[in-house]
PDB file of C-alpha atoms in Angstrom:
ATOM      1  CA  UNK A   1       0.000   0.000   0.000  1.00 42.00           C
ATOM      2  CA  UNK A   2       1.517   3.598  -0.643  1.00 44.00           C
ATOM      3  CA  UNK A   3       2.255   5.399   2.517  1.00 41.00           C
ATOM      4  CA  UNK A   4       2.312   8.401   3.406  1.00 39.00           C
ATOM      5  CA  UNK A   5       5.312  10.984   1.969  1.00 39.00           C
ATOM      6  CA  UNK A   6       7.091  12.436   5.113  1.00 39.00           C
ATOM      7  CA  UNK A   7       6.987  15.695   4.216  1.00 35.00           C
ATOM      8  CA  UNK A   8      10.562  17.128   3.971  1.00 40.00           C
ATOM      9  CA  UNK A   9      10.318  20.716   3.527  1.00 37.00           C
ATOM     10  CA  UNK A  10      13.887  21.859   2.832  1.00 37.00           C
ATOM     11  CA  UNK A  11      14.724  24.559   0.553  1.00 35.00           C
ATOM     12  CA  UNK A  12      17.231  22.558  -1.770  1.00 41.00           C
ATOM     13  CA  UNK A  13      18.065  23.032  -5.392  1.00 39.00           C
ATOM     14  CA  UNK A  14      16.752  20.544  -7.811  1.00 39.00           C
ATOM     15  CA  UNK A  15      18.822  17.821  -9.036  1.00 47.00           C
ATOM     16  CA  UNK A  16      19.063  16.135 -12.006  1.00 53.00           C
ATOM     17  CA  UNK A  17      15.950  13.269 -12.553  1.00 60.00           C
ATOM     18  CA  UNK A  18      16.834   9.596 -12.118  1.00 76.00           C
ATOM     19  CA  UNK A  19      15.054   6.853 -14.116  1.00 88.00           C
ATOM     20  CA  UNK A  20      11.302   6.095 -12.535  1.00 96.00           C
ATOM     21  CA  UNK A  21      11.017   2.686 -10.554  1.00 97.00           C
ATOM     22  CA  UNK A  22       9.852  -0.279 -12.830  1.00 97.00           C
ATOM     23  CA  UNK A  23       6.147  -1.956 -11.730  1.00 97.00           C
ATOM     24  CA  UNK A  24       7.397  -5.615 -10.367  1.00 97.00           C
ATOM     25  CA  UNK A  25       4.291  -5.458  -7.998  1.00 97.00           C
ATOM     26  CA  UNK A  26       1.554  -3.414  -9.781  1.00 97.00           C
ATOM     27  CA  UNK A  27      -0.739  -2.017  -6.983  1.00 97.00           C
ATOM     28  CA  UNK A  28      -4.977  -2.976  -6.800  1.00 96.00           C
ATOM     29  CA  UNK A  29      -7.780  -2.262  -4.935  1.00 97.00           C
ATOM     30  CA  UNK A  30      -7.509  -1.933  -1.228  1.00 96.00           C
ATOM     31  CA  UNK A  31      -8.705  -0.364   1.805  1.00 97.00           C
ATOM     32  CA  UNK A  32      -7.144  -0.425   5.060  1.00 96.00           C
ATOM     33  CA  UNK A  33      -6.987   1.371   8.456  1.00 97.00           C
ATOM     34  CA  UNK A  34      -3.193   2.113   9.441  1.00 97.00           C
ATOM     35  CA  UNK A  35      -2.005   3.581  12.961  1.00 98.00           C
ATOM     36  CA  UNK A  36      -0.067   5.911  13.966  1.00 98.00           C
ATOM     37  CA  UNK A  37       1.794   5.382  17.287  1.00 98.00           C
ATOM     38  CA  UNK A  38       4.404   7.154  19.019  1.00 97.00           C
ATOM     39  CA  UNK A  39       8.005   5.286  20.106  1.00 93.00           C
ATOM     40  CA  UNK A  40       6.492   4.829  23.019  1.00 95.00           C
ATOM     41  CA  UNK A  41       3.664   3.068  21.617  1.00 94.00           C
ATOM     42  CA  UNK A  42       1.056   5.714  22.547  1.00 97.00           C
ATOM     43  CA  UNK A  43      -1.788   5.778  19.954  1.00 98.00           C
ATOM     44  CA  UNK A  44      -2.094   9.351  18.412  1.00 98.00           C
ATOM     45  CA  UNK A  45      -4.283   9.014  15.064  1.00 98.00           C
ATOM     46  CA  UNK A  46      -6.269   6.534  13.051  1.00 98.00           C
ATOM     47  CA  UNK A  47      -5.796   6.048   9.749  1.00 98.00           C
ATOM     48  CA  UNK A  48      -8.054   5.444   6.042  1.00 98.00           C
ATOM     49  CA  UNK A  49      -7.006   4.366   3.562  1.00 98.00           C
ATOM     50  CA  UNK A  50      -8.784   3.531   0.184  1.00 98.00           C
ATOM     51  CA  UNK A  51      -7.120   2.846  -3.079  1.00 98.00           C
ATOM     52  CA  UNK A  52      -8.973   2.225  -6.515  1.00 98.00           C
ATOM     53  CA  UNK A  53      -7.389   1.185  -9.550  1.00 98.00           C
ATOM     54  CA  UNK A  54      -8.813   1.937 -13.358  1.00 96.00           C
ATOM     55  CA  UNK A  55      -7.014   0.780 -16.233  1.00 94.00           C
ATOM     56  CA  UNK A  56      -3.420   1.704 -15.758  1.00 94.00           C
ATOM     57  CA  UNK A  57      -4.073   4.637 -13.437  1.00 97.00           C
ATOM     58  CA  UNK A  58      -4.674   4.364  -9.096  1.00 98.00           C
ATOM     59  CA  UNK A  59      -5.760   6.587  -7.008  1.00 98.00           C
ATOM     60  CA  UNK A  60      -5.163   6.320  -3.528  1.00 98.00           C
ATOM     61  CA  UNK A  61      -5.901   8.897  -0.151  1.00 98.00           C
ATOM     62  CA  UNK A  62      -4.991   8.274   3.355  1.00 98.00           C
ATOM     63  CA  UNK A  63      -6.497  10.428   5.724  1.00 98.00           C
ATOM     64  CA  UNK A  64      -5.505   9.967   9.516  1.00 98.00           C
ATOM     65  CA  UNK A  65      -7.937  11.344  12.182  1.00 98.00           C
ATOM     66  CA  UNK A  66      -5.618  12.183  15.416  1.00 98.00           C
ATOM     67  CA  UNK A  67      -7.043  12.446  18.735  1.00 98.00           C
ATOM     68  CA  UNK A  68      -6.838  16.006  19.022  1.00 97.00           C
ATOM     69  CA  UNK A  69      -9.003  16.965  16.252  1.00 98.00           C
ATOM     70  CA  UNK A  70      -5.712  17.271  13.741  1.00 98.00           C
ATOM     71  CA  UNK A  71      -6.346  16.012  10.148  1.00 98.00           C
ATOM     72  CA  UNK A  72      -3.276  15.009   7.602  1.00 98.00           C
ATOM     73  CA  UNK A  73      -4.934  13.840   4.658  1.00 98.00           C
ATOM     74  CA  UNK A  74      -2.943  12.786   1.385  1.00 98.00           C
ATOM     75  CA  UNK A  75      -4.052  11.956  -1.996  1.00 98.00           C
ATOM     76  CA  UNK A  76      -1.780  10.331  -5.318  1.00 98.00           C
ATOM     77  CA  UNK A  77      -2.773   9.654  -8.185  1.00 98.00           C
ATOM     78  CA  UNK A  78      -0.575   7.572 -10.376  1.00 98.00           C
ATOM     79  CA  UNK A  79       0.217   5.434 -13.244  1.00 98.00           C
ATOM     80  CA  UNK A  80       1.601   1.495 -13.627  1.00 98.00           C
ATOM     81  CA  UNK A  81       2.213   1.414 -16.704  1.00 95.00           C
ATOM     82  CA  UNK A  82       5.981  -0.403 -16.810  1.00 96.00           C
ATOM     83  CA  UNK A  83       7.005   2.459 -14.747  1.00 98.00           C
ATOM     84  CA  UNK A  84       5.297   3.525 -11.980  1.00 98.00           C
ATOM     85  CA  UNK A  85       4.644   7.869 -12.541  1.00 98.00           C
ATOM     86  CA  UNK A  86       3.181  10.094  -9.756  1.00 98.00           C
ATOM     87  CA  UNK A  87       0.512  12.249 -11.953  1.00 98.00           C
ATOM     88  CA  UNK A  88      -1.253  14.223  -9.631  1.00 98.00           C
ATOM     89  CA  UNK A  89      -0.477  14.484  -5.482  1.00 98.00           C
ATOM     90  CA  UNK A  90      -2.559  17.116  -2.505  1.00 98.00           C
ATOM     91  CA  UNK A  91      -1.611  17.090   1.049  1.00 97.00           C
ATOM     92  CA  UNK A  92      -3.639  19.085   4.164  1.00 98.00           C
ATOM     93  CA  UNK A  93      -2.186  18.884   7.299  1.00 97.00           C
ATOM     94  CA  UNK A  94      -4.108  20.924   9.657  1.00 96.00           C
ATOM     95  CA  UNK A  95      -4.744  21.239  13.770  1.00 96.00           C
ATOM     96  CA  UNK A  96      -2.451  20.809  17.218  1.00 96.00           C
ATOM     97  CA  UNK A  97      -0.328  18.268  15.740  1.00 96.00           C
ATOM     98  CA  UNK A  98       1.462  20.337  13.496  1.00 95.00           C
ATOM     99  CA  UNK A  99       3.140  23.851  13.880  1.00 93.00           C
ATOM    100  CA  UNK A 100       2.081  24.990  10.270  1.00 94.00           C
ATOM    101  CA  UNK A 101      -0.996  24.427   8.449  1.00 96.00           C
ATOM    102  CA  UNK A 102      -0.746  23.230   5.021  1.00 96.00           C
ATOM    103  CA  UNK A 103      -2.798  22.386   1.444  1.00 97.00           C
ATOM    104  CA  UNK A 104      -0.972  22.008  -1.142  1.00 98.00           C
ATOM    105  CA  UNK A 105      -1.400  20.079  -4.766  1.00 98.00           C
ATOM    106  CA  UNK A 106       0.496  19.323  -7.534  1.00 98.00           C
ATOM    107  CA  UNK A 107      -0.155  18.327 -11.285  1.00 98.00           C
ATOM    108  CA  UNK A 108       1.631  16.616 -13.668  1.00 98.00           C
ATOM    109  CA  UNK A 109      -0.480  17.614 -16.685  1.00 97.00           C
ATOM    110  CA  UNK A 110      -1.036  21.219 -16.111  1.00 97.00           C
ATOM    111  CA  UNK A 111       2.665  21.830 -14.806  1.00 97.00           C
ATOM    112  CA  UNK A 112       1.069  23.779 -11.488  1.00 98.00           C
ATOM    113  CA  UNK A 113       1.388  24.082  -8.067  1.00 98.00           C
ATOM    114  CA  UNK A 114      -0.890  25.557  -5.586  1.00 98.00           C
ATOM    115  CA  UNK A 115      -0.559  26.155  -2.121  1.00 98.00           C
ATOM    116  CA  UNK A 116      -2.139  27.745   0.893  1.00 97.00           C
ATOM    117  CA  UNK A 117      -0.060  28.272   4.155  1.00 95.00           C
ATOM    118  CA  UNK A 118      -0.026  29.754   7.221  1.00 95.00           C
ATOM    119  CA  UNK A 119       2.688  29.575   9.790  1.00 91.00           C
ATOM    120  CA  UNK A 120       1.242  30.008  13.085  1.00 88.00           C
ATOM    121  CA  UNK A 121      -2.272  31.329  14.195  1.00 85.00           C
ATOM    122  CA  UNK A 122      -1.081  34.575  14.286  1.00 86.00           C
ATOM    123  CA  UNK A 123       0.266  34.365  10.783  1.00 90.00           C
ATOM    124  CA  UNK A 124      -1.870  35.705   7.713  1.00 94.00           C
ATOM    125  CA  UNK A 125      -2.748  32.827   5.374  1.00 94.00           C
ATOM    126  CA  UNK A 126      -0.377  32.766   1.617  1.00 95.00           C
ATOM    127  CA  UNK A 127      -1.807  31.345  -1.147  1.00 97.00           C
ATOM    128  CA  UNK A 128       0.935  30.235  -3.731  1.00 97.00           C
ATOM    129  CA  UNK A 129       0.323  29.515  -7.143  1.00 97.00           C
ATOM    130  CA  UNK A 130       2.866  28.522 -10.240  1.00 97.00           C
ATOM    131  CA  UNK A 131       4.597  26.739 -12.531  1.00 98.00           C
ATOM    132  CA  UNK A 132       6.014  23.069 -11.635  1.00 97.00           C
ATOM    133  CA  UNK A 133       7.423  20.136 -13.197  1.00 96.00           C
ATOM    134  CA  UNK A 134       7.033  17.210 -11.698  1.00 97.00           C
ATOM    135  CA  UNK A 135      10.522  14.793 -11.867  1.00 97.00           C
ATOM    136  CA  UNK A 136       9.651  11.603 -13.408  1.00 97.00           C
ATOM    137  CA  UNK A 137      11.090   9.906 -10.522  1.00 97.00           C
ATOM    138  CA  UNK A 138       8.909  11.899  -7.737  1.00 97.00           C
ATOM    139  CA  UNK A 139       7.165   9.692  -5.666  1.00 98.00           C
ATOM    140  CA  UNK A 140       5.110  11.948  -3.039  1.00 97.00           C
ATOM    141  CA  UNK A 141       2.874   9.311  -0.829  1.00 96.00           C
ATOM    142  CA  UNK A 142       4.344   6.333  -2.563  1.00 97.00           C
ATOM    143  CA  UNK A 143       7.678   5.576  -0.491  1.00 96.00           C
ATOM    144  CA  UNK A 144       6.527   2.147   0.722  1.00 96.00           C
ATOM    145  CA  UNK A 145       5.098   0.740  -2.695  1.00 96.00           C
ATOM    146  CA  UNK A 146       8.619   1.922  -4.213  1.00 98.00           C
ATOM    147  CA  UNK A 147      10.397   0.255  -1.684  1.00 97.00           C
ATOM    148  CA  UNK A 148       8.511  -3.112  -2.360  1.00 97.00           C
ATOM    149  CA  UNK A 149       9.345  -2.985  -5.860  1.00 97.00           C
ATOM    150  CA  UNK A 150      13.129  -2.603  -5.643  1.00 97.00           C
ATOM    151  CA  UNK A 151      15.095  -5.811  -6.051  1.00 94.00           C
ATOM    152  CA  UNK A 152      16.210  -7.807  -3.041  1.00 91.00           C
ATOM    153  CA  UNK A 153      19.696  -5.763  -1.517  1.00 89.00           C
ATOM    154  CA  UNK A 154      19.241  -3.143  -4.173  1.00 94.00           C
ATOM    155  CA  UNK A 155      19.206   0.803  -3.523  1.00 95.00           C
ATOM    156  CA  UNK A 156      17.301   3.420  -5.219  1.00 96.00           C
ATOM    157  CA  UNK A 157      17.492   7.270  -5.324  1.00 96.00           C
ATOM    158  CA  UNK A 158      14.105   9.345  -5.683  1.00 97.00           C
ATOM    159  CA  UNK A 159      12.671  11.993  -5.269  1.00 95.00           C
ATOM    160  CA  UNK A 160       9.922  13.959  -3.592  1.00 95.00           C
ATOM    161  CA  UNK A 161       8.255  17.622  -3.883  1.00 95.00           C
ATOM    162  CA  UNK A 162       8.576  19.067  -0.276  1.00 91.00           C
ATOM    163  CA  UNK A 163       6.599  22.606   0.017  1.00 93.00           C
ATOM    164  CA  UNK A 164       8.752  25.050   1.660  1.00 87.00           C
ATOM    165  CA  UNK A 165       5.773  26.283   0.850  1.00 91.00           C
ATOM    166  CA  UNK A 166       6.951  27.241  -2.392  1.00 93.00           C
ATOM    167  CA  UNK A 167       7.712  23.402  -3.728  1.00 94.00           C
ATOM    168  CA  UNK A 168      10.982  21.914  -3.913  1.00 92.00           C
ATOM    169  CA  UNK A 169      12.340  18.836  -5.134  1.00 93.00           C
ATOM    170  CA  UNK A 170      14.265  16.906  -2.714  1.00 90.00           C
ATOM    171  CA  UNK A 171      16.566  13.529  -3.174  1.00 92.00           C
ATOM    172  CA  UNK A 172      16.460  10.577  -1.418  1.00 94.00           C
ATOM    173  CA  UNK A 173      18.165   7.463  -0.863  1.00 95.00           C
ATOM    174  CA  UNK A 174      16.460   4.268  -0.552  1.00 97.00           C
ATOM    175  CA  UNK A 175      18.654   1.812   1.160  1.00 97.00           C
ATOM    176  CA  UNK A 176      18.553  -1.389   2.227  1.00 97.00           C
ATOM    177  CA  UNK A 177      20.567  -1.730   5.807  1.00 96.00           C
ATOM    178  CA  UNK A 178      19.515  -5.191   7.698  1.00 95.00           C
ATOM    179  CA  UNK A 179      17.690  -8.350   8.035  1.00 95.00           C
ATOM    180  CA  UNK A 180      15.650  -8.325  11.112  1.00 95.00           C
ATOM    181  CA  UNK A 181      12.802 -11.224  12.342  1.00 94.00           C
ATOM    182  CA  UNK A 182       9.789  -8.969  13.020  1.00 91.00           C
ATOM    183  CA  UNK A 183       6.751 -10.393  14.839  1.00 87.00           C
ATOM    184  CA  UNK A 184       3.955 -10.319  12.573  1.00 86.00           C
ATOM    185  CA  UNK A 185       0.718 -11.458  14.803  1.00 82.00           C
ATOM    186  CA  UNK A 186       2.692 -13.243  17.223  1.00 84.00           C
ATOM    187  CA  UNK A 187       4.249 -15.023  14.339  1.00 89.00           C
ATOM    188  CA  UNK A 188       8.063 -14.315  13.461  1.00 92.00           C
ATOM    189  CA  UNK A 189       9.002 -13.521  10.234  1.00 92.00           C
ATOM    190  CA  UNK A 190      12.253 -12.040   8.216  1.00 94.00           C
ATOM    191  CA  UNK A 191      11.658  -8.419   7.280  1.00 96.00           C
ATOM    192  CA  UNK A 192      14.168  -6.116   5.294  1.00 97.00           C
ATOM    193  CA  UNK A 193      14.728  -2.741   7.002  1.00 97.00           C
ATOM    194  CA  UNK A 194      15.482   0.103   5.209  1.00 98.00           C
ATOM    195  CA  UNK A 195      16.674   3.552   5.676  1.00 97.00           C
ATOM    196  CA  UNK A 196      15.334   6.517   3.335  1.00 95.00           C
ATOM    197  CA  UNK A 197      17.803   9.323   3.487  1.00 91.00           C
ATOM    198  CA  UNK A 198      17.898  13.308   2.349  1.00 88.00           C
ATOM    199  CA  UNK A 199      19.869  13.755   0.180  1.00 83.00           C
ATOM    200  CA  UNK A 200      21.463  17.097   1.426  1.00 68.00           C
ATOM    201  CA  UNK A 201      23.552  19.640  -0.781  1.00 58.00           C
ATOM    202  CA  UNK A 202      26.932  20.560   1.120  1.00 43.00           C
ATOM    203  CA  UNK A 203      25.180  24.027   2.446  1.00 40.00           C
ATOM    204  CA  UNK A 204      22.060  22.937   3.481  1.00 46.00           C
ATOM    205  CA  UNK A 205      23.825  19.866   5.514  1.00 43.00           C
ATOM    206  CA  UNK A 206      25.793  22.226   6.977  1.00 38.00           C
ATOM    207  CA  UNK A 207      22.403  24.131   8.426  1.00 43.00           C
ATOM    208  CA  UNK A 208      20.346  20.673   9.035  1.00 48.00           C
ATOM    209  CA  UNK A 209      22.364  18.349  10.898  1.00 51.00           C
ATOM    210  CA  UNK A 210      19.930  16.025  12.561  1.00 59.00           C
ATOM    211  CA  UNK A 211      17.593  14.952  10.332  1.00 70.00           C
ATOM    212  CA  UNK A 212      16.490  11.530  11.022  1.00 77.00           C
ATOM    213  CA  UNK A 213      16.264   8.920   8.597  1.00 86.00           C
ATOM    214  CA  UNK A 214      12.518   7.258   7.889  1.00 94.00           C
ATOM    215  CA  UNK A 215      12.800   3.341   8.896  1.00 96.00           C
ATOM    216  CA  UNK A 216      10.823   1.176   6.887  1.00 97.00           C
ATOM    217  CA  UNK A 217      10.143  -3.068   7.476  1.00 97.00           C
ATOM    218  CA  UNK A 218       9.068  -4.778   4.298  1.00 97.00           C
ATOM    219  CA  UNK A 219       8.272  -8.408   4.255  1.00 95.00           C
ATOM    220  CA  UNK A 220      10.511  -9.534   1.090  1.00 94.00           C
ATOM    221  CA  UNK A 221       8.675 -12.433  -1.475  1.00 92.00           C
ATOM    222  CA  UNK A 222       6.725 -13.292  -3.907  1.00 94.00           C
ATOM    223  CA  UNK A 223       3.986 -10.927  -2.222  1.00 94.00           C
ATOM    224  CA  UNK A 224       6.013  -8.074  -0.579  1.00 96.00           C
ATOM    225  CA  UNK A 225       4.101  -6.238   2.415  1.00 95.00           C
ATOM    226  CA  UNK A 226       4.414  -2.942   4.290  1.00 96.00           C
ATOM    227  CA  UNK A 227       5.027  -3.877   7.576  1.00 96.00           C
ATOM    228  CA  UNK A 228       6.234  -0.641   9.597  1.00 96.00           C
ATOM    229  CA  UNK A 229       7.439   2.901   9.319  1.00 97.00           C
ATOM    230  CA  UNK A 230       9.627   5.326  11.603  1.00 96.00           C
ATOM    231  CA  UNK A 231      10.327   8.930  11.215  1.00 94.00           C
ATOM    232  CA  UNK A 232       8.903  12.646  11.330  1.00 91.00           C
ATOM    233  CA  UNK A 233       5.537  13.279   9.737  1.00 89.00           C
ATOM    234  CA  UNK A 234       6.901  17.171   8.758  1.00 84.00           C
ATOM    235  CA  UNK A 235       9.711  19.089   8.868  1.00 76.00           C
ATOM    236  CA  UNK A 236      11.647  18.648  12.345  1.00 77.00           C
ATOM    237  CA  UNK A 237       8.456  16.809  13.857  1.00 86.00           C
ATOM    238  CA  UNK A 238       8.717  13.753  16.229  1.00 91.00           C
ATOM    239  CA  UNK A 239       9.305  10.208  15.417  1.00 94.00           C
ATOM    240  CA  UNK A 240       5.961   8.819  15.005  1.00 97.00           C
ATOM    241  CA  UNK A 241       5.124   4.810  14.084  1.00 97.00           C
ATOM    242  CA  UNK A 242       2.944   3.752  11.030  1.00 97.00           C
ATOM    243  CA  UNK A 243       1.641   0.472  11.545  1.00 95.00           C
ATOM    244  CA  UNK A 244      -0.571  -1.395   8.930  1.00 92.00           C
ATOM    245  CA  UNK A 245      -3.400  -2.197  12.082  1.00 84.00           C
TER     246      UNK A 245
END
């Protein structure tokens, strides 16, 4: 299932595109309810999620509903044909949970961005609008169906649009770091860990030092799974825990 894109909002120059992931796992129709946790294993929000595929093209939105009234809700739309190709992607994070509040959308077809933003409470609202083209290896919401379809041991570099507000694309490293034995309803099983890493240009890693990586288990096979995610929602946020129930 895609998850989420932990939103990275740094203001980095774009890089060159790599090529887009081939479809070795094409995605179908699914709906789930995800959880986010906290390290400490304190339930903060519960998550939908409903995907629907048509022809070559899915659409998939994952809303999660936190306990103090916060909403982060995330839409892609996408294509799996050969290659997988993010074609459209909008994002609202709003409420307690997070320090900004944030819509923003992107289109591959029209080239445009919008975005409304407001800093604080205190702030005035912006509304952004523009021209943006969309990498063909951006993959906004759809880190842990990329990671499924990598080959066993293999790393992959990506990218994702991160709204600083004005979007920004942003590099990063899909890597493959350990086997670990993961208990899977009480039942142990060998999961692949990876590590999904900013890629940060010499001055901006010299102003960002402690950005943590985002931890992902897959279950490796025939029928690769989602099993777990680690890492900050937004910008500088908290480690939080996506779990598929």
């Amino acid at each position: 299932m895609p998850l989420l894109g932990f939103a990275l909002t740094l203001a980095l120059a774009s890089l060159a595109d790599a090529e887009p992931v081939t479809v070795r796992f094409p995605e179908g129709v699914t709906r789930a309810f995800p959880v986010l946790r906290s390290v400490d294993n304190e339930k903060l929000a519960q998550g939908d999620l409903s995907q629907v595929v048509r022809g070559d093209k899915v659409s998939s939105r994952l809303v999660f509903h936190f306990k103090d009234g916060s909403i982060y809700d995330e839409s892609v739309v996408f294509s799996q044909r050969d290659v997988f190709t993010l074609l459209s992607y909008r994002i609202v994070q709003q409420g307690p949970s997070f320090p900004e509040t944030l819509e923003a959308a992107v289109d591959r077809d029209t080239g445009r961005y919008q975005v409304r933003y407001r800093a604080d409470d205190d702030s005035p609202e912006e509304v952004l609008t523009g021209k943006f083209a969309l990498p063909d290896d951006a993959y906004n919401g759809m880190l842990s169906l990329i990671v499924k379809n990598l080959p066993a041991r293999a790393e992959e570099t990506v990218s994702v649009v991160a709204f600083t507000p004005k979007p920004r694309v942003v590099k990063l490293l899909l890597q493959p770091v350990a086997e670990e034995r993961m208990l899977v309803s009480d039942s142990p099983m060998q999961a692949t860990r990876y590590h999904i890493r900013p890629q940060l240009g010499l001055f901006a890693s010299l102003l960002v030092t402690d950005i943590p990586d985002l931890r992902m288990w897959i279950l490796p096979g025939e029928a690769p799974a989602f099993l777990r995610a680690e890492g900050p929602l937004y910008f500088m946020g908290p480690v939080w825990r996506i779990e598929p129930y």
